[in-house]
Tab-separated table of C-alpha atoms and ligand atoms in Angstrom:
chain	number	residue	atom	x	y	z
M	19	MET	CA	170.994	-44.726	80.513
M	20	THR	CA	172.946	-41.268	80.283
M	21	HIS	CA	176.131	-41.919	78.363
M	22	GLU	CA	176.684	-39.797	75.487
M	23	VAL	CA	177.844	-40.673	71.900
M	24	ARG	CA	181.701	-40.294	71.343
M	25	ILE	CA	182.670	-39.398	67.920
M	26	LYS	CA	185.797	-40.970	66.618
M	27	GLY	CA	186.326	-43.278	69.078
M	28	TRP	CA	190.008	-44.843	67.627
M	29	CYS	CA	188.658	-48.228	68.833
M	30	PRO	CA	184.970	-48.412	68.371
M	31	GLY	CA	183.065	-50.469	70.597
M	32	ALA	CA	179.444	-50.466	71.529
M	33	TRP	CA	179.605	-47.819	74.374
M	34	HIS	CA	182.363	-45.820	72.130
M	35	PRO	CA	181.086	-45.961	68.857
M	36	MET	CA	182.669	-44.520	65.501
M	37	ALA	CA	181.071	-41.596	63.620
M	38	THR	CA	181.551	-42.909	59.948
M	39	GLY	CA	179.779	-41.522	56.563
M	40	ASP	CA	176.621	-43.169	57.271
M	41	GLY	CA	176.211	-42.487	60.601
M	42	LEU	CA	178.012	-44.263	63.846
M	43	LEU	CA	179.454	-47.828	64.035
M	44	VAL	CA	179.039	-50.063	66.899
M	45	ARG	CA	180.738	-53.079	67.455
M	46	VAL	CA	179.374	-56.063	69.330
M	47	ARG	CA	181.917	-58.777	70.589
M	48	PRO	CA	180.104	-61.918	70.997
M	49	ARG	CA	180.965	-63.684	74.239
M	50	LEU	CA	182.873	-66.657	73.574
M	51	GLY	CA	183.074	-65.972	69.852
M	52	ARG	CA	179.197	-67.574	70.180
M	53	LEU	CA	175.680	-65.828	69.966
M	54	SER	CA	172.521	-67.722	70.994
M	55	ARG	CA	169.983	-68.135	67.797
M	56	ALA	CA	167.862	-65.872	69.920
M	57	GLN	CA	170.755	-63.432	70.160
M	58	VAL	CA	171.547	-63.340	66.721
M	59	LEU	CA	167.845	-62.403	65.989
M	60	ALA	CA	168.027	-59.407	67.888
M	61	LEU	CA	171.270	-58.270	66.538
M	62	CYS	CA	169.299	-58.921	62.884
M	63	ASP	CA	166.404	-56.803	64.046
M	64	ALA	CA	168.922	-54.035	65.560
M	65	ALA	CA	170.373	-53.704	62.272
M	66	GLU	CA	167.054	-53.057	60.386
M	67	THR	CA	165.480	-50.846	63.074
M	68	PHE	CA	168.656	-48.862	63.836
M	69	GLY	CA	171.412	-49.445	61.211
M	70	SER	CA	171.191	-49.362	57.785
M	71	GLY	CA	169.985	-53.709	57.538
M	72	LEU	CA	173.692	-54.984	57.153
M	73	LEU	CA	176.025	-56.911	59.334
M	74	GLU	CA	179.466	-57.006	58.982
M	75	LEU	CA	181.945	-59.236	60.359
M	76	THR	CA	185.435	-57.998	61.207
M	77	SER	CA	189.069	-59.472	61.579
M	78	ARG	CA	188.821	-59.797	64.701
M	79	ALA	CA	185.604	-61.840	64.813
M	80	ASN	CA	183.236	-58.929	65.980
M	81	LEU	CA	179.854	-58.102	64.441
M	82	GLN	CA	179.348	-54.557	63.941
M	83	LEU	CA	176.137	-52.601	62.603
M	84	ARG	CA	176.534	-48.994	60.607
M	85	GLY	CA	174.060	-46.211	59.734
M	86	VAL	CA	173.251	-45.894	63.374
M	87	SER	CA	171.821	-42.200	63.942
M	88	GLU	CA	173.001	-40.564	67.487
M	89	ALA	CA	169.284	-39.844	68.300
M	90	GLY	CA	168.847	-43.905	67.710
M	91	TRP	CA	172.287	-45.070	69.441
M	92	LEU	CA	171.072	-45.007	73.261
M	93	LYS	CA	167.721	-46.759	72.346
M	94	LEU	CA	170.142	-49.393	70.603
M	95	MET	CA	172.218	-49.925	73.824
M	96	ALA	CA	169.188	-50.465	75.836
M	97	PHE	CA	168.100	-53.078	73.094
M	98	LEU	CA	171.609	-54.623	73.048
M	99	VAL	CA	171.810	-54.632	76.740
M	100	GLU	CA	168.585	-56.042	77.068
M	101	HIS	CA	169.396	-59.025	74.988
M	102	ARG	CA	173.121	-59.381	76.606
M	103	LEU	CA	174.856	-58.299	73.259
M	104	VAL	CA	176.773	-56.040	74.960
M	105	ALA	CA	177.848	-55.423	78.864
M	106	ALA	CA	175.835	-53.255	80.689
M	107	GLU	CA	178.484	-51.157	81.609
M	108	PRO	CA	180.835	-48.972	79.141
M	109	HIS	CA	183.682	-49.728	81.677
M	110	ASP	CA	183.347	-53.307	80.792
M	111	GLU	CA	184.107	-53.119	77.361
M	112	ARG	CA	187.244	-51.631	77.858
M	113	HIS	CA	188.954	-54.971	78.792
M	114	PRO	CA	191.411	-56.790	76.315
M	115	PRO	CA	189.137	-58.535	73.895
M	116	LEU	CA	189.598	-62.653	73.770
M	117	LEU	CA	189.340	-64.142	70.566
M	118	LEU	CA	188.608	-67.845	70.868
M	119	ALA	CA	189.425	-70.689	68.044
M	120	PRO	CA	185.942	-70.967	66.361
M	121	GLU	CA	185.829	-74.939	67.357
M	122	TRP	CA	186.573	-74.740	70.882
M	123	GLN	CA	184.163	-77.391	72.752
M	124	ALA	CA	182.654	-77.249	76.203
M	125	GLY	CA	185.556	-78.070	79.180
M	126	ASP	CA	188.291	-78.016	76.590
M	127	ALA	CA	191.453	-75.879	77.330
M	128	THR	CA	190.082	-73.110	75.031
M	129	GLN	CA	186.915	-72.803	76.746
M	130	GLN	CA	188.447	-73.089	80.520
M	131	ALA	CA	191.138	-70.190	79.494
M	132	ALA	CA	188.322	-67.982	78.355
M	133	HIS	CA	186.226	-68.399	81.652
M	134	ARG	CA	189.381	-68.140	83.937
M	135	LEU	CA	190.757	-65.244	81.998
M	136	GLN	CA	187.606	-63.386	81.796
M	137	ALA	CA	187.319	-63.730	85.616
M	138	ARG	CA	190.773	-62.105	85.895
M	139	LEU	CA	190.681	-59.142	83.225
M	140	ALA	CA	190.129	-56.764	86.196
M	141	GLU	CA	193.722	-57.823	87.612
M	142	MET	CA	195.101	-56.138	84.469
M	143	PRO	CA	196.812	-53.199	83.743
M	144	PRO	CA	194.969	-50.345	81.438
M	145	LEU	CA	196.347	-52.064	77.984
M	146	PRO	CA	196.368	-50.017	74.487
M	147	ALA	CA	193.359	-50.553	72.988
M	148	LYS	CA	193.675	-52.618	69.923
M	149	MET	CA	195.506	-54.912	72.500
M	150	GLY	CA	193.796	-58.779	72.816
M	151	PHE	CA	194.283	-62.495	73.659
M	152	ALA	CA	194.043	-65.503	71.310
M	153	LEU	CA	192.849	-68.650	72.791
M	154	ASP	CA	193.840	-71.157	70.595
M	155	ALA	CA	194.246	-74.600	72.453
M	156	GLY	CA	192.762	-77.042	70.019
M	157	ASP	CA	195.452	-79.615	68.478
M	158	ALA	CA	196.487	-77.004	65.615
M	159	PRO	CA	196.562	-73.338	66.538
M	160	VAL	CA	194.191	-71.481	63.643
M	161	LEU	CA	194.466	-67.997	64.656
M	162	GLY	CA	198.017	-67.128	63.683
M	163	GLU	CA	196.899	-64.644	61.433
M	164	ALA	CA	194.307	-63.174	63.586
M	165	SER	CA	195.353	-59.956	65.103
M	166	ALA	CA	196.237	-61.068	68.835
M	167	ASP	CA	199.403	-59.999	71.780
M	168	PHE	CA	199.327	-62.721	73.848
M	169	ARG	CA	198.360	-66.563	72.598
M	170	LEU	CA	197.676	-69.422	74.061
M	171	GLU	CA	198.573	-72.307	71.846
M	172	ARG	CA	199.564	-76.214	71.687
M	173	ALA	CA	202.677	-77.505	70.869
M	174	ALA	CA	203.691	-80.157	68.420
M	175	SER	CA	203.736	-82.646	71.656
M	176	GLY	CA	200.595	-81.612	72.516
M	177	GLY	CA	201.361	-79.354	75.517
M	178	LEU	CA	200.081	-76.007	75.971
M	179	LEU	CA	202.287	-72.615	75.520
M	180	VAL	CA	201.871	-69.219	76.087
M	181	ARG	CA	203.490	-67.165	73.210
M	182	ALA	CA	204.100	-63.520	72.641
M	183	ASP	CA	202.848	-62.363	69.651
M	184	GLY	CA	205.779	-61.503	66.957
M	185	ARG	CA	208.330	-64.370	68.904
M	186	ALA	CA	208.131	-67.781	67.217
M	187	ARG	CA	208.294	-69.710	70.144
M	188	GLY	CA	206.469	-69.442	73.591
M	189	THR	CA	206.929	-70.473	77.051
M	190	PRO	CA	205.090	-73.998	77.911
M	191	VAL	CA	202.939	-74.245	80.633
M	192	ALA	CA	201.514	-76.970	82.250
M	193	SER	CA	198.081	-76.122	82.831
M	194	VAL	CA	195.448	-74.013	81.784
M	195	ASP	CA	195.358	-72.701	85.251
M	196	VAL	CA	199.372	-71.915	84.904
M	197	ALA	CA	198.406	-70.489	81.455
M	198	VAL	CA	196.095	-67.651	82.539
M	199	ALA	CA	198.249	-66.609	85.583
M	200	LEU	CA	201.368	-66.434	83.058
M	201	LEU	CA	199.237	-64.405	80.746
M	202	VAL	CA	198.119	-61.791	83.400
M	203	ARG	CA	201.588	-61.806	84.363
M	204	LEU	CA	202.539	-60.582	80.655
M	205	THR	CA	200.502	-57.894	80.345
M	206	HIS	CA	201.932	-56.448	83.717
M	207	TRP	CA	205.271	-56.883	82.371
M	208	PHE	CA	204.027	-55.350	78.793
M	209	VAL	CA	203.089	-52.078	80.671
M	210	ASP	CA	206.165	-51.733	83.033
M	211	SER	CA	208.473	-52.509	80.486
M	212	GLY	CA	207.048	-49.374	78.133
M	213	GLY	CA	205.177	-51.628	75.878
M	214	ARG	CA	202.394	-48.509	75.515
M	215	ASP	CA	204.931	-46.749	73.480
M	216	ALA	CA	204.749	-49.576	71.107
M	217	GLY	CA	201.282	-50.157	71.432
M	218	ARG	CA	201.039	-53.940	70.200
M	219	MET	CA	203.349	-57.015	71.496
M	220	ALA	CA	204.750	-57.348	68.384
M	221	ARG	CA	206.254	-53.817	67.828
M	222	HIS	CA	207.683	-54.201	71.624
M	223	ALA	CA	211.305	-55.011	70.858
M	224	VAL	CA	212.414	-55.937	74.626
M	225	ALA	CA	213.512	-59.191	75.463
M	226	LEU	CA	210.793	-61.585	77.277
M	227	PRO	CA	211.489	-61.868	80.445
M	228	ASP	CA	213.397	-64.531	82.327
M	229	TRP	CA	210.213	-66.223	84.041
M	230	ALA	CA	208.761	-66.478	80.363
M	231	PRO	CA	211.401	-68.412	78.531
M	232	ALA	CA	210.414	-68.332	74.910
M	233	THR	CA	211.633	-72.346	74.042
M	234	VAL	CA	209.043	-74.200	72.562
M	235	ARG	CA	207.453	-73.595	68.879
M	236	PRO	CA	203.587	-74.183	68.315
M	237	ALA	CA	202.120	-76.952	66.404
M	238	ALA	CA	201.786	-76.670	62.653
M	239	PRO	CA	198.853	-74.369	61.785
M	240	GLY	CA	195.420	-76.173	61.151
M	241	ALA	CA	193.104	-75.068	58.454
M	242	TRP	CA	190.152	-72.902	58.695
M	243	LEU	CA	186.798	-73.656	59.127
M	244	ALA	CA	185.792	-74.859	55.606
M	245	LEU	CA	182.411	-73.593	53.742
M	246	GLY	CA	179.919	-76.235	53.742
M	247	GLN	CA	178.822	-79.071	56.329
M	248	HIS	CA	180.614	-79.271	59.519
M	249	PRO	CA	180.239	-81.806	62.413
M	250	ARG	CA	178.200	-78.485	64.412
M	251	GLY	CA	176.082	-77.277	61.209
M	252	ARG	CA	176.991	-75.357	58.403
M	253	VAL	CA	179.583	-72.820	57.489
M	254	PHE	CA	178.524	-70.185	55.544
M	255	GLY	CA	180.751	-66.987	53.907
M	256	LEU	CA	180.315	-63.438	53.706
M	257	PRO	CA	181.426	-61.781	50.796
M	258	PHE	CA	183.499	-58.794	51.501
M	259	GLY	CA	182.378	-59.456	55.267
M	260	ARG	CA	178.930	-58.383	55.211
M	261	VAL	CA	175.458	-59.750	55.139
M	262	PRO	CA	171.983	-58.427	54.939
M	263	ALA	CA	170.284	-58.820	58.427
M	264	ARG	CA	167.347	-60.389	56.361
M	265	VAL	CA	169.744	-63.147	55.094
M	266	LEU	CA	171.086	-64.328	58.148
M	267	ARG	CA	167.708	-64.160	59.833
M	268	ASP	CA	166.557	-66.888	56.953
M	269	ALA	CA	170.119	-68.560	57.525
M	270	ILE	CA	169.348	-69.329	61.185
M	271	ALA	CA	165.107	-69.842	60.619
M	272	PRO	CA	165.252	-74.104	60.566
M	273	ALA	CA	164.052	-75.004	64.215
M	274	GLY	CA	167.018	-76.978	64.438
M	275	VAL	CA	169.870	-73.963	64.579
M	276	THR	CA	170.807	-73.409	67.927
M	277	ALA	CA	173.616	-70.515	67.892
M	278	VAL	CA	175.861	-69.213	65.290
M	279	ARG	CA	179.766	-68.966	66.092
M	280	VAL	CA	181.751	-66.183	64.518
M	281	THR	CA	185.404	-66.346	63.158
M	282	PRO	CA	188.211	-64.092	61.933
M	283	TRP	CA	187.762	-65.221	58.572
M	284	ARG	CA	184.466	-63.738	57.355
M	285	ARG	CA	182.924	-67.280	57.990
M	286	LEU	CA	179.924	-68.051	60.509
M	287	LEU	CA	179.400	-71.297	61.618
M	288	VAL	CA	175.599	-71.758	62.238
M	289	GLU	CA	175.543	-74.342	64.854
M	290	GLY	CA	172.613	-77.072	64.124
M	291	ALA	CA	171.901	-76.283	60.216
M	292	GLU	CA	171.685	-78.768	58.192
M	293	LYS	CA	172.571	-79.211	54.340
M	294	GLY	CA	169.072	-78.495	52.640
M	295	ASP	CA	167.536	-76.526	55.521
M	296	THR	CA	168.119	-72.992	53.435
M	297	PRO	CA	169.108	-72.740	49.982
M	298	PRO	CA	172.702	-70.886	49.970
M	299	ALA	CA	171.946	-67.151	49.074
M	300	ASP	CA	174.272	-65.045	46.805
M	301	ASP	CA	174.828	-62.954	50.195
M	302	LEU	CA	175.434	-66.319	51.973
M	303	PRO	CA	177.535	-68.655	49.830
M	304	ASP	CA	178.992	-72.183	50.910
M	305	ASP	CA	180.827	-72.423	48.053
M	306	GLU	CA	184.766	-71.825	48.309
M	307	ARG	CA	184.571	-71.057	44.633
M	308	ASP	CA	182.954	-68.222	45.342
M	309	THR	CA	185.456	-65.463	44.441
M	310	ARG	CA	184.265	-62.451	46.739
M	311	LEU	CA	185.652	-64.272	49.460
M	312	ARG	CA	188.858	-63.740	48.507
M	313	MET	CA	188.364	-60.044	47.587
M	314	ASP	CA	188.472	-56.888	50.065
M	315	ALA	CA	186.326	-54.123	50.036
M	316	CYS	CA	185.923	-51.142	52.488
M	317	PRO	CA	182.666	-49.713	52.571
M	318	GLY	CA	183.601	-46.810	50.657
M	319	ALA	CA	181.014	-44.186	49.511
M	320	PRO	CA	178.642	-42.856	50.771
M	321	HIS	CA	179.130	-44.653	54.083
M	322	CYS	CA	182.412	-43.695	54.798
M	323	ALA	CA	183.212	-39.632	55.086
M	324	GLN	CA	187.006	-40.422	53.789
M	325	ALA	CA	185.557	-42.135	50.401
M	326	SER	CA	185.141	-40.368	47.097
M	327	VAL	CA	184.370	-43.522	45.173
M	328	PRO	CA	181.798	-46.280	45.916
M	329	THR	CA	183.449	-49.553	46.152
M	330	LEU	CA	180.936	-52.197	47.062
M	331	ALA	CA	179.589	-52.644	43.573
M	332	LEU	CA	182.908	-52.147	41.658
M	333	ALA	CA	184.416	-55.210	43.577
M	334	ASP	CA	181.332	-57.107	42.900
M	335	ARG	CA	182.022	-56.267	39.255
M	336	LEU	CA	185.283	-57.347	39.081
M	337	SER	CA	184.357	-60.734	40.932
M	338	GLY	CA	186.211	-63.550	38.909
M	339	LEU	CA	187.971	-61.682	36.549
M	340	ILE	CA	191.084	-61.744	38.319
M	341	GLU	CA	193.575	-64.544	39.024
M	342	GLY	CA	195.193	-62.991	42.287
M	343	THR	CA	193.927	-60.988	45.310
M	344	VAL	CA	191.815	-57.824	44.299
M	345	HIS	CA	191.387	-54.923	47.009
M	346	VAL	CA	189.234	-51.976	46.298
M	347	SER	CA	189.907	-48.936	48.734
M	348	GLY	CA	187.833	-46.027	49.255
M	349	CYS	CA	190.693	-43.918	50.037
M	350	ALA	CA	194.643	-44.209	50.791
M	351	LYS	CA	193.897	-45.546	54.187
M	352	GLY	CA	193.360	-49.013	52.674
M	353	CYS	CA	191.241	-50.186	55.967
M	354	ALA	CA	189.999	-53.434	54.494
M	355	ARG	CA	193.324	-54.568	53.355
M	356	GLN	CA	197.162	-54.016	55.139
M	357	GLN	CA	198.886	-56.644	52.801
M	358	PRO	CA	199.696	-55.722	49.134
M	359	ALA	CA	196.941	-57.108	46.571
M	360	THR	CA	197.789	-58.118	43.005
M	361	LEU	CA	195.205	-55.555	41.625
M	362	CYS	CA	194.589	-52.571	44.121
M	363	LEU	CA	191.944	-49.801	43.363
M	364	THR	CA	192.193	-46.768	45.316
M	365	GLY	CA	189.402	-43.601	45.312
M	366	ARG	CA	190.904	-40.370	44.890
M	367	ALA	CA	188.763	-37.337	44.249
M	368	GLY	CA	185.829	-39.375	42.721
M	369	ARG	CA	188.222	-41.431	40.719
M	370	TYR	CA	190.181	-44.507	41.060
M	371	ASP	CA	194.176	-45.205	41.075
M	372	LEU	CA	195.574	-48.534	40.060
M	373	ILE	CA	197.669	-50.321	41.610
M	374	LEU	CA	199.232	-53.394	40.915
M	375	GLY	CA	200.970	-55.838	43.550
M	376	GLY	CA	200.608	-53.501	46.392
M	377	ARG	CA	198.990	-51.589	49.104
M	378	ALA	CA	196.092	-48.659	48.741
M	379	ASP	CA	198.749	-46.244	49.610
M	380	ASP	CA	201.611	-47.362	46.967
M	381	THR	CA	202.506	-45.764	43.682
M	382	PRO	CA	199.922	-46.230	41.092
M	383	ALA	CA	200.848	-47.801	37.445
M	384	ALA	CA	197.407	-45.416	36.690
M	385	THR	CA	195.304	-42.458	37.877
M	386	GLY	CA	192.145	-40.999	37.661
M	387	LEU	CA	190.055	-43.661	36.107
M	388	GLY	CA	186.399	-44.001	35.867
M	389	GLU	CA	185.058	-47.169	36.242
M	390	SER	CA	184.937	-48.191	32.384
M	391	ASP	CA	188.578	-46.782	32.004
M	392	LEU	CA	189.600	-49.390	34.648
M	393	LEU	CA	187.973	-52.023	32.777
M	394	ALA	CA	189.540	-51.100	29.582
M	395	TYR	CA	192.594	-50.824	31.186
M	396	LEU	CA	193.092	-53.816	33.015
M	397	GLU	CA	192.124	-55.954	29.143
M	398	THR	CA	195.185	-54.323	28.120
M	399	LEU	CA	197.177	-55.808	31.111
M	400	ASP	CA	199.202	-59.037	30.309
M	401	ALA	CA	197.069	-61.840	32.073
M	402	SER	CA	200.251	-62.871	33.817
M	403	ARG	CA	200.218	-59.533	36.052
M	404	LEU	CA	196.896	-60.393	37.469
K	6	SF4	S1	189.781	-46.950	53.693
K	6	SF4	FE1	188.952	-44.866	53.617
K	6	SF4	S2	187.215	-44.947	52.520
K	6	SF4	FE2	187.452	-46.983	53.352
K	6	SF4	S3	186.689	-47.242	55.228
K	6	SF4	FE3	188.858	-47.089	55.378
K	6	SF4	S4	189.074	-44.500	55.857
K	6	SF4	FE4	186.708	-45.114	54.857
């Protein structure tokens, strides 16, 4: 392979890694949102051999390695290609990603749509790099909050519909084939109607074409995968969206485990795992009461070059202390959470700014706090504010 590392790709992938404070970030998109046990073992080996030993699960259900050296990247890519974890050709990674509802079953509408859409990706025009599809055709949509630009969902009547993101209603379609044809056609309409300037469907404030009338609402949203036992195995949570490779390897060690499905909710479904197979680890909890699962923290220092403060240890320390949502951000960019949080701590010049009910870049209530000042400050606050 003769490809060169591209630094600072604005939408990183495996072939287009992004430089961060601790090396390259290499992102893997599991095909159909599912990896075989052997592929997960290979990914764990890759994280330990070429990266920091941690795996991260993104809000678009991708898995990523951090801390990859430029010298090691090509060897890593050869390893990932060998284990069919990334496409052999860089241009295949350019296609828009497909996010599948994690509980899809063989032969259902979600899986059929994924196969048919994959076969037609080359018919689409080049789209802005962050654009993607949500294939969410179970009884009730579950991916409504996940990032996607065109969605396949069901109406309350059970019929299929195609919905452009940002629109409350979608276009009813008679079959998966019709849905896929409409999705492909909508990508051309998006580009032809100037959508590239908006970058995402939700920001493209243009009326939908006459041939895609948005008349039907999707069914009421369904629930996320609950932690613990599941008909296919067990569901585990990843605090702050991360898991050490050695912990994941232990979770898939039982002989009955066959595969792992990814989700956009910091949860993994380990197919074939049974209760008692593996005691839940602190790093891979299966208890909904674990408050770390509701907290957001970016990698912080030393993992990101923009960060002047560490984030993960502080987030761990705050776990269970705050009733509401918590966001610890290495800088004002706020990568880990775009919505306001009850308590947000933003690193600036080696200290923390404290924001109440806001985003990482909002006006702070207190500035320049060290960790002990911060804990003392929190004690002075009216509990109702937290
Ligand atoms: S919020 Fe800032 S410090 Fe954290 S990952 Fe994003 S750029 Fe890096």
